[in-house]
PDB file of C-alpha atoms in Angstrom:
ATOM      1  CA  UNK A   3       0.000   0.000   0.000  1.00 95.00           C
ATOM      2  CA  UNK A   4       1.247   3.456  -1.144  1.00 97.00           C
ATOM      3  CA  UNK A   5      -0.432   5.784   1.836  1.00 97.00           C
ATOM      4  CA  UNK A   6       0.225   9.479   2.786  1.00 97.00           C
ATOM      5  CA  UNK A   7      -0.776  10.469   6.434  1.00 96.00           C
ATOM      6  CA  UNK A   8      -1.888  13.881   6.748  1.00 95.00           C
ATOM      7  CA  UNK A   9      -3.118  16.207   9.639  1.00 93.00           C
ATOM      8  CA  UNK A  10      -2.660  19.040  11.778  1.00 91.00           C
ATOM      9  CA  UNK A  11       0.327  19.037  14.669  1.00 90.00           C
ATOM     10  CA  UNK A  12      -0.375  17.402  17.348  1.00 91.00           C
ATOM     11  CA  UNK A  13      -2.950  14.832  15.289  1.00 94.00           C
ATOM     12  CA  UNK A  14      -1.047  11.864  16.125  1.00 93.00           C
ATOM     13  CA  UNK A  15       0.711  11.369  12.852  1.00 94.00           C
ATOM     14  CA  UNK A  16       4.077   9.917  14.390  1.00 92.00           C
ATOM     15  CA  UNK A  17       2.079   7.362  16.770  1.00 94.00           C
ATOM     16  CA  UNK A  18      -0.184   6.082  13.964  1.00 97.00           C
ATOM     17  CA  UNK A  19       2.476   6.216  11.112  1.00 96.00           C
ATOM     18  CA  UNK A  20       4.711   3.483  13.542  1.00 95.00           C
ATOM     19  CA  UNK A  21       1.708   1.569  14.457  1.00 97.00           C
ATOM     20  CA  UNK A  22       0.202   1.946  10.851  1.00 97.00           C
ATOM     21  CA  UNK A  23       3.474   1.046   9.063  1.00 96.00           C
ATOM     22  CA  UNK A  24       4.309  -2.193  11.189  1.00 96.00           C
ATOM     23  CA  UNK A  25       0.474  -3.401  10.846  1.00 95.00           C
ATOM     24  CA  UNK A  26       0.548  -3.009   6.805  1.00 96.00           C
ATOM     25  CA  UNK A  27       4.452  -4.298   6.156  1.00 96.00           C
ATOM     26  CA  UNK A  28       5.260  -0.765   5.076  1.00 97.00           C
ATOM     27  CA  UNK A  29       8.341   1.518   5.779  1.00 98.00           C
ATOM     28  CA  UNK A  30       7.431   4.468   8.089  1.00 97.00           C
ATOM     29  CA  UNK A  31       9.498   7.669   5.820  1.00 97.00           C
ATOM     30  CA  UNK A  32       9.203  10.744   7.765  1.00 94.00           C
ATOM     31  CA  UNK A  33      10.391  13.805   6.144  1.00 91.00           C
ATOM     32  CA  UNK A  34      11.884  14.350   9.790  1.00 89.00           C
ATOM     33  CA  UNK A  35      13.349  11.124  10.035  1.00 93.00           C
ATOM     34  CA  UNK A  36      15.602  12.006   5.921  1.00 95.00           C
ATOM     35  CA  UNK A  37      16.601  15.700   7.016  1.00 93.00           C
ATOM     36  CA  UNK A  38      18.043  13.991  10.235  1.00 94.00           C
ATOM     37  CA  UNK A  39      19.710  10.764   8.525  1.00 95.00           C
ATOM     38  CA  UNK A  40      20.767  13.161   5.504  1.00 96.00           C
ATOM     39  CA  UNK A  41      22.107  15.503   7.765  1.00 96.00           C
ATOM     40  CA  UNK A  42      23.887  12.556  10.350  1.00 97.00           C
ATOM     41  CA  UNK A  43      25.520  10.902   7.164  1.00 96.00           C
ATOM     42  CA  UNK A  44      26.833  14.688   5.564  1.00 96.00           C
ATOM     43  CA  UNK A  45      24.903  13.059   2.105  1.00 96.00           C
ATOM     44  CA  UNK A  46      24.939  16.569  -0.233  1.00 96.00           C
ATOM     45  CA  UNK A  47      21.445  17.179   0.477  1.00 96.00           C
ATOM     46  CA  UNK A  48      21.945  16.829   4.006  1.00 96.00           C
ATOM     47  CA  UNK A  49      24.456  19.033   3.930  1.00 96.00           C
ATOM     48  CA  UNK A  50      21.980  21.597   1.813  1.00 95.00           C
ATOM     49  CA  UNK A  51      18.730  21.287   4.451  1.00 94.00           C
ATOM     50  CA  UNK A  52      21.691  21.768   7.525  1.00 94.00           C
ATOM     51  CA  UNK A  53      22.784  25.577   5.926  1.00 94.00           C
ATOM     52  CA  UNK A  54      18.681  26.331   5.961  1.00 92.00           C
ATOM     53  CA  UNK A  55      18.118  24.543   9.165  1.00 89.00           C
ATOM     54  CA  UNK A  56      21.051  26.417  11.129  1.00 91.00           C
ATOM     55  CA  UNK A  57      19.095  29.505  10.238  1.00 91.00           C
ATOM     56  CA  UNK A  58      15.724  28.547  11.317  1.00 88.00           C
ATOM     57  CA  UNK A  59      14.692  28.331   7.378  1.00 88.00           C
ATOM     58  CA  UNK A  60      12.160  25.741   6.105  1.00 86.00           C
ATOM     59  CA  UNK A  61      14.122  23.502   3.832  1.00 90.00           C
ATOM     60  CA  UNK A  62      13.378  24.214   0.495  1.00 93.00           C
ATOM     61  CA  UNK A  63      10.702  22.361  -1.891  1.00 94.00           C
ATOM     62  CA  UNK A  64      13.532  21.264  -4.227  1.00 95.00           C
ATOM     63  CA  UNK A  65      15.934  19.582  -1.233  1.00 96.00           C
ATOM     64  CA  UNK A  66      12.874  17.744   0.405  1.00 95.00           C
ATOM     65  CA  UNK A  67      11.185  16.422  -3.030  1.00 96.00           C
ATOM     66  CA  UNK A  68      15.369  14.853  -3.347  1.00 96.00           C
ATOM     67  CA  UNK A  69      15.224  13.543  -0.191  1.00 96.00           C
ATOM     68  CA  UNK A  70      11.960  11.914  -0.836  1.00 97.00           C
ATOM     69  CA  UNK A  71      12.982  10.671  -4.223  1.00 96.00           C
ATOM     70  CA  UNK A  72      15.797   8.686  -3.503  1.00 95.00           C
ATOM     71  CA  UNK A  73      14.146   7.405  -0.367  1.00 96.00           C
ATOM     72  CA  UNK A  74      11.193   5.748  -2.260  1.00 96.00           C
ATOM     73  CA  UNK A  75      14.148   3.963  -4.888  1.00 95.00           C
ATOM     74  CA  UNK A  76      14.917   1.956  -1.593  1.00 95.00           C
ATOM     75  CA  UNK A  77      13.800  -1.497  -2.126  1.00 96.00           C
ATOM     76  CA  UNK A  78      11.713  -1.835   0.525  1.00 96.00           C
ATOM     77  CA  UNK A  79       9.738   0.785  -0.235  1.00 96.00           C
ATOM     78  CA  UNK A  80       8.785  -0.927  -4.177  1.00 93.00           C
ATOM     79  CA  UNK A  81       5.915  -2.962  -2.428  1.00 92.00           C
ATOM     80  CA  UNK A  82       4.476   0.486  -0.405  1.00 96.00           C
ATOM     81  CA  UNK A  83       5.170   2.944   2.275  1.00 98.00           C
ATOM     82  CA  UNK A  84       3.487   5.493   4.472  1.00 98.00           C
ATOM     83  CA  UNK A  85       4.629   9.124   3.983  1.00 97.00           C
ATOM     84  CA  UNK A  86       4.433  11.472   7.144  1.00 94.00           C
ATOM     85  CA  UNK A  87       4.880  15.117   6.067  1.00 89.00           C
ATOM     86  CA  UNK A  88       5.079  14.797   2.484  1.00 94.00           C
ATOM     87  CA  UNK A  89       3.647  16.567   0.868  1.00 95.00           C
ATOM     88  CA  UNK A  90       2.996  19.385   2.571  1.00 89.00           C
ATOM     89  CA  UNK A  91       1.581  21.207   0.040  1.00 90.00           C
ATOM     90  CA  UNK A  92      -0.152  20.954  -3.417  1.00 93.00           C
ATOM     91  CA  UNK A  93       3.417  21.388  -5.743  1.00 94.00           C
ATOM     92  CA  UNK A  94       4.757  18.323  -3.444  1.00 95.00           C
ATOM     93  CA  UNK A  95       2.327  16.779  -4.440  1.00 97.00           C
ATOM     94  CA  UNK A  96       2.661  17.151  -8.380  1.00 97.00           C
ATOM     95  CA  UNK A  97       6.316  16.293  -7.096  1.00 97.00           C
ATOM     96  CA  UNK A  98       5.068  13.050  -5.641  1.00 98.00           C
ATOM     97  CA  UNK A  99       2.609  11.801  -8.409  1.00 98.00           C
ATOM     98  CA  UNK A 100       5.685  12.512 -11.022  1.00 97.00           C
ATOM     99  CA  UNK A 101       8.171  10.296  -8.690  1.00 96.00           C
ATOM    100  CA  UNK A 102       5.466   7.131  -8.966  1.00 97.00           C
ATOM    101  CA  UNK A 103       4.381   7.773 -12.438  1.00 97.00           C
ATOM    102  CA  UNK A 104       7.767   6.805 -13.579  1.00 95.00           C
ATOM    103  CA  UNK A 105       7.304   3.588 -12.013  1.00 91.00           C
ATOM    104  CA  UNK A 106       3.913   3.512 -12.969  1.00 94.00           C
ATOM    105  CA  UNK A 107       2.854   3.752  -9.749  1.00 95.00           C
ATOM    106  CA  UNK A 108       0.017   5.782  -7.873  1.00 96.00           C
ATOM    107  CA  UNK A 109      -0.890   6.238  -4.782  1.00 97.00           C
ATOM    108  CA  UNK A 110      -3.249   4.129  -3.152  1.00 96.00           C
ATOM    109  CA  UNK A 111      -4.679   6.560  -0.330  1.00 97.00           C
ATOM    110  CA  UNK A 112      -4.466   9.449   1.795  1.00 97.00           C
ATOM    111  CA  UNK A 113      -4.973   9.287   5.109  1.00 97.00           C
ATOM    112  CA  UNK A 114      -6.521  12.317   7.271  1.00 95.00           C
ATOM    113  CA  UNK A 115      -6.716  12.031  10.834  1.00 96.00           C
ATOM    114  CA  UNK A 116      -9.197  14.521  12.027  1.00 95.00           C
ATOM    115  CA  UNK A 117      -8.917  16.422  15.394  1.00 95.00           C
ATOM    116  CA  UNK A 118     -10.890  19.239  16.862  1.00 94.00           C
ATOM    117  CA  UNK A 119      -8.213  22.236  17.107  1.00 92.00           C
ATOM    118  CA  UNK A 120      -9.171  22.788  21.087  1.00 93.00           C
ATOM    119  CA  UNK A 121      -8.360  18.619  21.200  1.00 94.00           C
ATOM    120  CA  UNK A 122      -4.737  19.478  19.751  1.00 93.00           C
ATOM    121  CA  UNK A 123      -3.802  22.543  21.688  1.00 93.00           C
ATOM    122  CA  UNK A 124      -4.795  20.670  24.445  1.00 92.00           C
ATOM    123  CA  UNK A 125      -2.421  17.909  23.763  1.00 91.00           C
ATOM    124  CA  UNK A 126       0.595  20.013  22.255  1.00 90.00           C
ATOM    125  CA  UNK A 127       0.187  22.021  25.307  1.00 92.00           C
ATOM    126  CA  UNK A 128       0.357  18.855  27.973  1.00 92.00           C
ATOM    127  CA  UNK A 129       4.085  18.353  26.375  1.00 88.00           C
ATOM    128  CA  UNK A 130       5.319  20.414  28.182  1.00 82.00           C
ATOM    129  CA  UNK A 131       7.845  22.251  25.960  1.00 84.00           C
ATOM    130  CA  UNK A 132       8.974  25.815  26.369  1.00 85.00           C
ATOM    131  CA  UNK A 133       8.284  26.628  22.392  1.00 82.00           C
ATOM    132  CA  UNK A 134       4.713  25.235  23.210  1.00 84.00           C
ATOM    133  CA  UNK A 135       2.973  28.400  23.919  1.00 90.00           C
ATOM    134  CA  UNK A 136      -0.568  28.639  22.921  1.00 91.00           C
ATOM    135  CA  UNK A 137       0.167  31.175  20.666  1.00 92.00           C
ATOM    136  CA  UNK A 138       2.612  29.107  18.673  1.00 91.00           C
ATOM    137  CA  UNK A 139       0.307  26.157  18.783  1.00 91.00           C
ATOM    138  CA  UNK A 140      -2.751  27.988  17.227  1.00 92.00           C
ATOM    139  CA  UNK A 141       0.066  29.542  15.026  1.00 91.00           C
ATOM    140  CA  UNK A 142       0.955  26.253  14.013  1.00 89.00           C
ATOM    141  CA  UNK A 143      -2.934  24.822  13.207  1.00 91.00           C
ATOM    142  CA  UNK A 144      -3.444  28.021  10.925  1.00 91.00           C
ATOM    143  CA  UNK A 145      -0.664  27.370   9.119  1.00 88.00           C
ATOM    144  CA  UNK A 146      -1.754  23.518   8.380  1.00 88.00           C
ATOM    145  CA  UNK A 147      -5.184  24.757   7.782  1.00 87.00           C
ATOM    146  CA  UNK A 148      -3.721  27.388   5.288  1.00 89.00           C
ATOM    147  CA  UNK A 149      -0.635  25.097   3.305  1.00 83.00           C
ATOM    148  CA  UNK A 150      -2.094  21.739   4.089  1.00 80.00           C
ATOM    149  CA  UNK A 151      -5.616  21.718   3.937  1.00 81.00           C
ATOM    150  CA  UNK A 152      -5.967  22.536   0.188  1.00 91.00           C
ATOM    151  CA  UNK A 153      -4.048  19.101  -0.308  1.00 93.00           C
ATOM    152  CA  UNK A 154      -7.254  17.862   0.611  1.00 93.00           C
ATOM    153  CA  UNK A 155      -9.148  18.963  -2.150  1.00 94.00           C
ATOM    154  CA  UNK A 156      -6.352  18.185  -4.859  1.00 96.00           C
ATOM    155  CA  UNK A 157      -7.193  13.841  -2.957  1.00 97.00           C
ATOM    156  CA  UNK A 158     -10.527  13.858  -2.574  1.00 96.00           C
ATOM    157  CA  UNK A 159     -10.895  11.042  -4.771  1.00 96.00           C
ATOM    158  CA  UNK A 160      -8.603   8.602  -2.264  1.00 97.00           C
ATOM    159  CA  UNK A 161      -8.974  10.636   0.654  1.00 96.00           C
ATOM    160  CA  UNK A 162      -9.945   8.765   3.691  1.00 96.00           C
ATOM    161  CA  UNK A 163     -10.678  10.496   7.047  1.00 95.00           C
ATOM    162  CA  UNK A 164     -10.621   9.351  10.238  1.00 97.00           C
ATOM    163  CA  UNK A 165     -11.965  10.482  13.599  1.00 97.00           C
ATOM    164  CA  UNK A 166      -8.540  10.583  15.423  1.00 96.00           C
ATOM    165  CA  UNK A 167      -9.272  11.421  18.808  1.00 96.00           C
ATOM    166  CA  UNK A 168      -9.439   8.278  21.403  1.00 95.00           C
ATOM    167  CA  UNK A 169      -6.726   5.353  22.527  1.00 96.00           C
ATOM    168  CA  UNK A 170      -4.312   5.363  20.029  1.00 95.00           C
ATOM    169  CA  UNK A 171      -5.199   1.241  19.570  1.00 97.00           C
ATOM    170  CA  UNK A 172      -9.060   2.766  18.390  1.00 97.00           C
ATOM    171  CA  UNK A 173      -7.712   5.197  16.291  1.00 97.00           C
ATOM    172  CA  UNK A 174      -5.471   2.480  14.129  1.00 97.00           C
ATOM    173  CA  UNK A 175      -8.588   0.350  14.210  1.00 97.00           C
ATOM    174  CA  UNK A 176     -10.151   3.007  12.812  1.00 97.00           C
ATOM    175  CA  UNK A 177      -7.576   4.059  10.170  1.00 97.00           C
ATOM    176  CA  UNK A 178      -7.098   0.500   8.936  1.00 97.00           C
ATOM    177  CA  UNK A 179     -11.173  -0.486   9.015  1.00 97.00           C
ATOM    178  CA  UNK A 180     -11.528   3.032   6.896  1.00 96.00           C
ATOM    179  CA  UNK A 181      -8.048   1.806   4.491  1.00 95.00           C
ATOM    180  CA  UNK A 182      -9.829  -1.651   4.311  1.00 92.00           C
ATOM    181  CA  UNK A 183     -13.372  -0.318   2.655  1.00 88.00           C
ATOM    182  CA  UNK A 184     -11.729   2.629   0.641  1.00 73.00           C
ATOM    183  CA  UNK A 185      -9.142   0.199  -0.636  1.00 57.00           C
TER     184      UNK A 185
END
């Protein structure tokens, strides 16, 4: 299964996408996850994200869409994966649909796991961490709704949502019941 998990911070996305990954066979790739290993093994695009990262820059478009390219030529990612935070945004995901077509691949769903804002705060909030302010947080959520939300529209057509708030063992119930009868 070729799956992209999508939602606002604080949604859950890192918990399910383990869970999620192990239960279909899947690799877990986390755009998080390829800046860090890029970055730990000085690979030339590592080295490119680390001068934007240093700065507090978002790493550009053209050094993420790399990353993820040569991370889905990895053999075992031929028989699926589960992206978390790719795409971000509606040119990623031209980016992304290019990258399968020339395997003459597609992806087989999206994955939106849908929490109340107020639930989210709530839970970025309980963290704990200094740069957690409720400011930032809500900062955060309009930025999703803003850049993220209009990938929504552009997968309607294998968009699957998911009530994400509950146990995390309810919510991957859920997600894979909901993967089951969309797929």
């Amino acid at each position: 299964m070729r799956l992209v998990l999508v939602g606002p911070p604080g949604a859950g996305k890192g918990t399910q996408a383990t869970v999620l990954s192990e239960k279909l066979g899947v690799p877990h790739i986390s755009t998080g996850d390829l800046f860090r290993a890029n970055i730990a093994e000085e690979t030339p695009l590592g080295q490119e994200a680390k001068k934007y990262l240093d700065t507090g820059a978002l790493v550009p478009d053209s050094v993420t869409n790399a990353m993820v390219k040569d991370r889905l030529a990895h053999s075992d990612a031929k028989a699926g994966f589960l992206l978390d935070g790719f795409p971000r945004n509606t040119a990623q995901a031209d980016v992304l649909a290019g990258i399968l077509a020339e395997n003459d691949e597609s992806l087989d769903a999206v994955l939106e796991l849908d929490v109340p804002e107020d639930v989210v705060v709530g839970r970025l909030l309980a963290r704990g961490r200094a740069d957690d302010t409720e400011e930032v947080v809500r900062h955060r959520q309009e930025v999703y709704r803003s850049a993220t939300r209009p990938l929504l529209d552009y997968y309607q057509e294998i968009l699957v949502t998911v009530d994400a708030v509950g146990e995390v063992s309810e919510i991957t119930e859920r997600a894979l019941k909901a993967l089951r009868a969309g797929a």
